[in-house]
PDB file of C-alpha atoms in Angstrom:
ATOM      1  CA  SER A   1     126.916 108.425 103.256  1.00 78.00           C
ATOM      2  CA  ALA A   2     128.385 108.805  99.779  1.00 85.00           C
ATOM      3  CA  VAL A   3     128.853 111.701  97.405  1.00 92.00           C
ATOM      4  CA  ILE A   4     127.844 110.809  93.874  1.00 95.00           C
ATOM      5  CA  SER A   5     128.328 112.913  90.780  1.00 96.00           C
ATOM      6  CA  GLN A   6     126.994 112.390  87.283  1.00 98.00           C
ATOM      7  CA  LYS A   7     128.062 113.823  83.960  1.00 97.00           C
ATOM      8  CA  PRO A   8     126.477 115.340  82.003  1.00 97.00           C
ATOM      9  CA  SER A   9     123.749 116.830  84.164  1.00 96.00           C
ATOM     10  CA  ARG A  10     121.575 117.257  81.094  1.00 97.00           C
ATOM     11  CA  ASP A  11     121.790 116.887  77.330  1.00 97.00           C
ATOM     12  CA  ILE A  12     119.715 117.258  74.217  1.00 98.00           C
ATOM     13  CA  CYS A  13     120.475 114.649  71.570  1.00 97.00           C
ATOM     14  CA  GLN A  14     119.382 113.768  68.086  1.00 97.00           C
ATOM     15  CA  ARG A  15     117.519 110.590  67.230  1.00 97.00           C
ATOM     16  CA  GLY A  16     119.812 107.716  66.302  1.00 97.00           C
ATOM     17  CA  THR A  17     122.824 108.930  68.269  1.00 97.00           C
ATOM     18  CA  SER A  18     124.257 107.553  71.522  1.00 98.00           C
ATOM     19  CA  LEU A  19     125.068 109.199  74.837  1.00 98.00           C
ATOM     20  CA  THR A  20     127.365 107.944  77.580  1.00 98.00           C
ATOM     21  CA  ILE A  21     126.574 108.989  81.138  1.00 98.00           C
ATOM     22  CA  GLN A  22     129.265 108.843  83.802  1.00 98.00           C
ATOM     23  CA  CYS A  23     128.781 108.149  87.508  1.00 98.00           C
ATOM     24  CA  GLN A  24     131.566 108.823  90.018  1.00 97.00           C
ATOM     25  CA  VAL A  25     131.464 107.960  93.744  1.00 96.00           C
ATOM     26  CA  ASP A  26     133.768 109.370  96.406  1.00 95.00           C
ATOM     27  CA  SER A  27     134.401 105.980  98.014  1.00 91.00           C
ATOM     28  CA  GLN A  28     134.686 102.364  96.962  1.00 90.00           C
ATOM     29  CA  VAL A  29     131.327 100.618  96.798  1.00 89.00           C
ATOM     30  CA  THR A  30     130.385  97.079  95.934  1.00 84.00           C
ATOM     31  CA  MET A  31     127.019  97.613  94.304  1.00 87.00           C
ATOM     32  CA  MET A  32     126.096 100.300  91.792  1.00 93.00           C
ATOM     33  CA  PHE A  33     122.815 100.604  89.967  1.00 95.00           C
ATOM     34  CA  TRP A  34     121.312 102.493  87.056  1.00 97.00           C
ATOM     35  CA  TYR A  35     117.703 103.692  87.060  1.00 97.00           C
ATOM     36  CA  ARG A  36     115.501 105.430  84.538  1.00 97.00           C
ATOM     37  CA  GLN A  37     112.712 107.858  85.366  1.00 96.00           C
ATOM     38  CA  GLN A  38     110.448 108.671  82.476  1.00 96.00           C
ATOM     39  CA  PRO A  39     108.466 111.930  82.580  1.00 93.00           C
ATOM     40  CA  GLY A  40     105.864 111.889  85.336  1.00 91.00           C
ATOM     41  CA  GLN A  41     106.747 108.338  86.335  1.00 92.00           C
ATOM     42  CA  SER A  42     108.500 106.569  89.179  1.00 93.00           C
ATOM     43  CA  LEU A  43     111.987 105.110  88.983  1.00 94.00           C
ATOM     44  CA  THR A  44     112.625 101.883  87.093  1.00 95.00           C
ATOM     45  CA  LEU A  45     115.757  99.825  87.665  1.00 94.00           C
ATOM     46  CA  ILE A  46     117.723  99.251  84.461  1.00 96.00           C
ATOM     47  CA  ALA A  47     120.614  97.138  85.703  1.00 95.00           C
ATOM     48  CA  THR A  48     123.146  96.378  88.387  1.00 93.00           C
ATOM     49  CA  ALA A  49     126.647  97.415  87.361  1.00 93.00           C
ATOM     50  CA  ASN A  50     129.046  94.663  88.410  1.00 86.00           C
ATOM     51  CA  GLN A  51     132.730  95.376  88.814  1.00 85.00           C
ATOM     52  CA  GLY A  52     134.814  93.093  86.651  1.00 83.00           C
ATOM     53  CA  SER A  53     131.900  91.345  84.985  1.00 85.00           C
ATOM     54  CA  GLU A  54     128.905  92.016  82.783  1.00 89.00           C
ATOM     55  CA  ALA A  55     126.022  94.043  84.172  1.00 93.00           C
ATOM     56  CA  THR A  56     122.857  92.300  85.331  1.00 93.00           C
ATOM     57  CA  TYR A  57     119.860  93.666  83.451  1.00 95.00           C
ATOM     58  CA  GLU A  58     116.252  93.820  84.593  1.00 94.00           C
ATOM     59  CA  SER A  59     113.417  92.523  82.488  1.00 94.00           C
ATOM     60  CA  GLY A  60     112.796  94.798  79.520  1.00 95.00           C
ATOM     61  CA  PHE A  61     116.338  96.157  79.325  1.00 97.00           C
ATOM     62  CA  VAL A  62     119.099  94.743  77.125  1.00 96.00           C
ATOM     63  CA  ILE A  63     122.822  95.227  76.846  1.00 96.00           C
ATOM     64  CA  ASP A  64     122.726  96.311  73.212  1.00 97.00           C
ATOM     65  CA  LYS A  65     120.527  99.268  74.089  1.00 97.00           C
ATOM     66  CA  PHE A  66     122.048 100.142  77.481  1.00 98.00           C
ATOM     67  CA  PRO A  67     125.675  98.968  77.614  1.00 97.00           C
ATOM     68  CA  ILE A  68     127.216  99.490  81.045  1.00 97.00           C
ATOM     69  CA  SER A  69     130.818  99.576  82.146  1.00 95.00           C
ATOM     70  CA  ARG A  70     132.196  99.261  85.683  1.00 95.00           C
ATOM     71  CA  PRO A  71     136.002  99.417  85.466  1.00 93.00           C
ATOM     72  CA  ASN A  72     136.541  99.924  89.213  1.00 92.00           C
ATOM     73  CA  LEU A  73     134.743 100.314  92.531  1.00 92.00           C
ATOM     74  CA  THR A  74     134.154 104.066  92.210  1.00 94.00           C
ATOM     75  CA  PHE A  75     133.078 104.573  88.599  1.00 95.00           C
ATOM     76  CA  SER A  76     130.488 103.377  86.103  1.00 96.00           C
ATOM     77  CA  THR A  77     129.075 104.457  82.766  1.00 97.00           C
ATOM     78  CA  LEU A  78     125.723 103.890  81.111  1.00 98.00           C
ATOM     79  CA  THR A  79     125.339 104.354  77.374  1.00 98.00           C
ATOM     80  CA  VAL A  80     121.945 104.971  75.817  1.00 98.00           C
ATOM     81  CA  SER A  81     122.354 103.686  72.258  1.00 98.00           C
ATOM     82  CA  ASN A  82     120.523 104.512  69.047  1.00 97.00           C
ATOM     83  CA  MET A  83     118.289 106.928  70.889  1.00 97.00           C
ATOM     84  CA  SER A  84     114.674 107.689  70.116  1.00 97.00           C
ATOM     85  CA  PRO A  85     112.339 110.261  71.712  1.00 97.00           C
ATOM     86  CA  GLU A  86     111.009 107.479  73.981  1.00 96.00           C
ATOM     87  CA  ASP A  87     114.424 107.441  75.676  1.00 97.00           C
ATOM     88  CA  SER A  88     113.869 110.955  76.989  1.00 97.00           C
ATOM     89  CA  SER A  89     114.149 110.461  80.737  1.00 97.00           C
ATOM     90  CA  ILE A  90     116.175 111.180  83.806  1.00 97.00           C
ATOM     91  CA  TYR A  91     118.897 108.569  84.275  1.00 98.00           C
ATOM     92  CA  LEU A  92     120.166 108.057  87.808  1.00 97.00           C
ATOM     93  CA  CYS A  93     122.951 106.027  89.290  1.00 97.00           C
ATOM     94  CA  SER A  94     122.925 104.820  92.865  1.00 95.00           C
ATOM     95  CA  VAL A  95     125.211 102.985  95.248  1.00 93.00           C
ATOM     96  CA  HIS A  96     124.459 100.523  98.011  1.00 86.00           C
ATOM     97  CA  LEU A  97     126.451 100.945 101.201  1.00 82.00           C
ATOM     98  CA  MET A  98     127.307  98.541 103.991  1.00 73.00           C
ATOM     99  CA  SER A  99     124.829 100.438 106.181  1.00 71.00           C
ATOM    100  CA  ASP A 100     122.185  98.853 103.963  1.00 74.00           C
ATOM    101  CA  THR A 101     121.111 102.176 102.563  1.00 83.00           C
ATOM    102  CA  GLN A 102     121.243 103.369  98.998  1.00 88.00           C
ATOM    103  CA  TYR A 103     122.320 106.795  97.817  1.00 92.00           C
ATOM    104  CA  PHE A 104     121.459 108.362  94.506  1.00 95.00           C
ATOM    105  CA  GLY A 105     123.246 110.686  92.176  1.00 96.00           C
ATOM    106  CA  PRO A 106     121.652 113.944  91.007  1.00 96.00           C
ATOM    107  CA  GLY A 107     120.561 112.416  87.698  1.00 97.00           C
ATOM    108  CA  THR A 108     121.130 113.141  84.010  1.00 97.00           C
ATOM    109  CA  ARG A 109     118.197 114.713  82.218  1.00 97.00           C
ATOM    110  CA  LEU A 110     118.140 113.485  78.628  1.00 97.00           C
ATOM    111  CA  THR A 111     115.965 114.903  75.872  1.00 97.00           C
ATOM    112  CA  VAL A 112     115.939 113.169  72.501  1.00 97.00           C
ATOM    113  CA  LEU A 113     114.623 115.099  69.518  1.00 96.00           C
TER     114      LEU A 113
ATOM    115  CA  ASP B   1     109.719  91.535  97.188  1.00 59.00           C
ATOM    116  CA  ALA B   2     106.483  92.559  98.898  1.00 62.00           C
ATOM    117  CA  LYS B   3     104.248  95.136  97.229  1.00 87.00           C
ATOM    118  CA  THR B   4     103.388  98.409  98.938  1.00 93.00           C
ATOM    119  CA  THR B   5     100.303 100.612  98.670  1.00 94.00           C
ATOM    120  CA  GLN B   6     100.406 104.340  99.329  1.00 96.00           C
ATOM    121  CA  PRO B   7      97.903 107.164  98.832  1.00 97.00           C
ATOM    122  CA  THR B   8      98.566 109.068  95.638  1.00 96.00           C
ATOM    123  CA  SER B   9      98.698 112.468  97.306  1.00 97.00           C
ATOM    124  CA  MET B  10      98.396 114.257 100.639  1.00 97.00           C
ATOM    125  CA  ASP B  11      98.414 117.819 101.907  1.00 97.00           C
ATOM    126  CA  CYS B  12      99.878 119.080 105.144  1.00 96.00           C
ATOM    127  CA  ALA B  13      99.980 122.503 106.765  1.00 97.00           C
ATOM    128  CA  GLU B  14     103.404 123.970 107.372  1.00 97.00           C
ATOM    129  CA  GLY B  15     104.571 123.376 110.945  1.00 96.00           C
ATOM    130  CA  ARG B  16     102.200 120.468 111.502  1.00 96.00           C
ATOM    131  CA  ALA B  17     103.132 116.809 111.572  1.00 97.00           C
ATOM    132  CA  ALA B  18     102.884 114.953 108.276  1.00 98.00           C
ATOM    133  CA  ASN B  19     101.818 111.330 108.633  1.00 98.00           C
ATOM    134  CA  LEU B  20     102.339 109.238 105.515  1.00 98.00           C
ATOM    135  CA  PRO B  21     100.817 105.747 105.575  1.00 97.00           C
ATOM    136  CA  CYS B  22     101.986 102.648 103.735  1.00 97.00           C
ATOM    137  CA  ASN B  23     100.389  99.221 103.490  1.00 96.00           C
ATOM    138  CA  HIS B  24     102.597  96.160 103.001  1.00 94.00           C
ATOM    139  CA  SER B  25     100.326  93.288 103.980  1.00 93.00           C
ATOM    140  CA  THR B  26     102.454  90.626 102.222  1.00 90.00           C
ATOM    141  CA  ILE B  27     105.699  91.573 103.928  1.00 91.00           C
ATOM    142  CA  SER B  28     107.970  88.681 104.862  1.00 87.00           C
ATOM    143  CA  GLY B  29     109.801  88.206 108.131  1.00 86.00           C
ATOM    144  CA  ASN B  30     113.171  89.222 106.721  1.00 85.00           C
ATOM    145  CA  GLU B  31     111.972  92.283 104.817  1.00 88.00           C
ATOM    146  CA  TYR B  32     112.659  95.811 105.954  1.00 91.00           C
ATOM    147  CA  VAL B  33     110.553  98.906 105.323  1.00 93.00           C
ATOM    148  CA  TYR B  34     112.473 101.731 103.651  1.00 93.00           C
ATOM    149  CA  TRP B  35     111.400 105.304 102.989  1.00 96.00           C
ATOM    150  CA  TYR B  36     112.889 107.576 100.373  1.00 96.00           C
ATOM    151  CA  ARG B  37     111.756 110.905  99.047  1.00 97.00           C
ATOM    152  CA  GLN B  38     112.348 112.734  95.801  1.00 96.00           C
ATOM    153  CA  ILE B  39     112.209 116.472  95.693  1.00 95.00           C
ATOM    154  CA  HIS B  40     111.422 117.784  92.242  1.00 87.00           C
ATOM    155  CA  SER B  41     114.186 117.180  89.696  1.00 78.00           C
ATOM    156  CA  GLN B  42     116.589 115.684  92.256  1.00 90.00           C
ATOM    157  CA  GLY B  43     117.768 112.148  92.963  1.00 93.00           C
ATOM    158  CA  PRO B  44     115.878 110.225  95.657  1.00 94.00           C
ATOM    159  CA  GLN B  45     117.017 110.822  99.222  1.00 94.00           C
ATOM    160  CA  TYR B  46     117.157 108.122 101.898  1.00 93.00           C
ATOM    161  CA  ILE B  47     115.035 108.947 104.946  1.00 95.00           C
ATOM    162  CA  ILE B  48     114.802 105.972 107.283  1.00 94.00           C
ATOM    163  CA  HIS B  49     114.312 102.220 107.448  1.00 92.00           C
ATOM    164  CA  GLY B  50     113.225  99.633 110.008  1.00 93.00           C
ATOM    165  CA  LEU B  51     112.353  95.990 110.560  1.00 92.00           C
ATOM    166  CA  LYS B  52     109.807  95.861 113.371  1.00 91.00           C
ATOM    167  CA  ASN B  53     110.778  98.372 116.023  1.00 88.00           C
ATOM    168  CA  ASN B  54     109.896 102.022 115.679  1.00 93.00           C
ATOM    169  CA  GLU B  55     112.799 104.109 114.432  1.00 95.00           C
ATOM    170  CA  THR B  56     113.655 107.791 114.703  1.00 96.00           C
ATOM    171  CA  ASN B  57     116.393 109.916 113.199  1.00 95.00           C
ATOM    172  CA  GLU B  58     116.987 113.585 112.562  1.00 94.00           C
ATOM    173  CA  MET B  59     114.634 113.595 109.595  1.00 94.00           C
ATOM    174  CA  ALA B  60     111.662 111.486 110.607  1.00 97.00           C
ATOM    175  CA  SER B  61     110.099 108.721 112.668  1.00 98.00           C
ATOM    176  CA  LEU B  62     108.966 105.365 111.366  1.00 98.00           C
ATOM    177  CA  ILE B  63     106.117 103.586 113.121  1.00 97.00           C
ATOM    178  CA  ILE B  64     105.591  99.937 112.143  1.00 96.00           C
ATOM    179  CA  THR B  65     102.489  98.106 113.353  1.00 96.00           C
ATOM    180  CA  GLU B  66     102.934  95.032 115.483  1.00 94.00           C
ATOM    181  CA  ASP B  67     101.811  92.715 112.675  1.00 94.00           C
ATOM    182  CA  ARG B  68     104.144  94.626 110.297  1.00 95.00           C
ATOM    183  CA  LYS B  69     101.440  94.877 107.665  1.00 95.00           C
ATOM    184  CA  SER B  70     101.555  98.662 107.612  1.00 96.00           C
ATOM    185  CA  SER B  71     103.723 101.573 108.633  1.00 97.00           C
ATOM    186  CA  THR B  72     103.623 105.349 108.967  1.00 98.00           C
ATOM    187  CA  LEU B  73     106.344 107.846 108.232  1.00 98.00           C
ATOM    188  CA  ILE B  74     106.090 110.915 110.436  1.00 98.00           C
ATOM    189  CA  LEU B  75     107.670 114.260 109.639  1.00 97.00           C
ATOM    190  CA  PRO B  76     107.179 116.012 112.996  1.00 96.00           C
ATOM    191  CA  HIS B  77     107.187 119.621 111.821  1.00 95.00           C
ATOM    192  CA  ALA B  78     106.698 119.793 108.076  1.00 96.00           C
ATOM    193  CA  THR B  79     108.233 122.683 106.159  1.00 97.00           C
ATOM    194  CA  LEU B  80     107.733 123.825 102.596  1.00 96.00           C
ATOM    195  CA  ARG B  81     111.008 122.093 101.717  1.00 95.00           C
ATOM    196  CA  ASP B  82     109.433 118.759 102.640  1.00 97.00           C
ATOM    197  CA  THR B  83     107.184 118.965  99.584  1.00 97.00           C
ATOM    198  CA  ALA B  84     108.210 115.872  97.613  1.00 97.00           C
ATOM    199  CA  VAL B  85     107.202 112.407  96.446  1.00 97.00           C
ATOM    200  CA  TYR B  86     107.638 109.892  99.279  1.00 98.00           C
ATOM    201  CA  TYR B  87     108.319 106.257  98.454  1.00 97.00           C
ATOM    202  CA  CYS B  88     107.723 103.333 100.788  1.00 96.00           C
ATOM    203  CA  ILE B  89     109.750 100.274  99.717  1.00 94.00           C
ATOM    204  CA  VAL B  90     109.945  96.809 101.190  1.00 91.00           C
ATOM    205  CA  ARG B  91     112.939  94.609 100.556  1.00 85.00           C
ATOM    206  CA  PRO B  92     115.068  91.997 102.333  1.00 77.00           C
ATOM    207  CA  GLY B  93     117.635  93.401 104.703  1.00 66.00           C
ATOM    208  CA  SER B  94     121.274  92.725 103.851  1.00 59.00           C
ATOM    209  CA  SER B  95     120.067  91.624 100.461  1.00 56.00           C
ATOM    210  CA  ASN B  96     122.687  90.325  98.111  1.00 58.00           C
ATOM    211  CA  THR B  97     121.027  92.197  95.295  1.00 63.00           C
ATOM    212  CA  GLY B  98     120.630  95.524  97.108  1.00 69.00           C
ATOM    213  CA  LYS B  99     118.219  96.769  94.472  1.00 78.00           C
ATOM    214  CA  LEU B 100     115.169  98.886  95.240  1.00 85.00           C
ATOM    215  CA  ILE B 101     111.841  98.539  93.461  1.00 86.00           C
ATOM    216  CA  PHE B 102     109.967 101.851  93.453  1.00 90.00           C
ATOM    217  CA  GLY B 103     106.187 102.187  93.385  1.00 90.00           C
ATOM    218  CA  GLN B 104     104.329 105.380  92.530  1.00 92.00           C
ATOM    219  CA  GLY B 105     104.745 106.941  95.970  1.00 95.00           C
ATOM    220  CA  THR B 106     102.790 109.670  97.749  1.00 97.00           C
ATOM    221  CA  THR B 107     103.063 113.262  96.616  1.00 97.00           C
ATOM    222  CA  LEU B 108     103.145 115.371  99.778  1.00 98.00           C
ATOM    223  CA  GLN B 109     102.283 119.030  99.357  1.00 97.00           C
ATOM    224  CA  VAL B 110     103.155 121.187 102.358  1.00 97.00           C
ATOM    225  CA  LYS B 111     101.122 124.374 102.317  1.00 96.00           C
ATOM    226  CA  PRO B 112     101.780 127.674 104.102  1.00 95.00           C
TER     227      PRO B 112
END
């Protein structure tokens, strides 16, 4: 298994500002992912965070809005840029292990006013 | 990746077995069935996965039909702490992408 932490756990932000969410894993992992969970909805994959190269974004998500960094095999950040109330969601990072299972962080609950 | 169909919600009495069905009629030969659950306000938790044989671990059992078009997750003795949304996901094993595509899941309510 893997222990995953996220910072911050929650935040309340003003419209038009940006927030950077950090994800830290206790072991080196090849694949890390970022998901969004809007209120009352299921999880939607935003992107795969690639170490040493640009993230791979899913349809409907763009780098300008959700820039992602992956400086090493244990850490990644997701920035939510120029926020609007529609960005209010839980943002989760996850890691894929060699056991072919995926583990999720506790999530960051974001409210945009 | 194959699509899955799950009931929107189910109830179960505490101490009884909870049987959660999932249909995946378009599953391919190299696709595994995964189950995750999400307890309110927490990140999803891995439960179990399998290809074609039935699987059991400390949390649950996974029964996959012979034609692999459907499966059932069994929680043998449900407790109140098992109240959660349960997601059935189908994806290729040892996938280079590793990503999971979540559906709406089944909300399981365990009642005293």
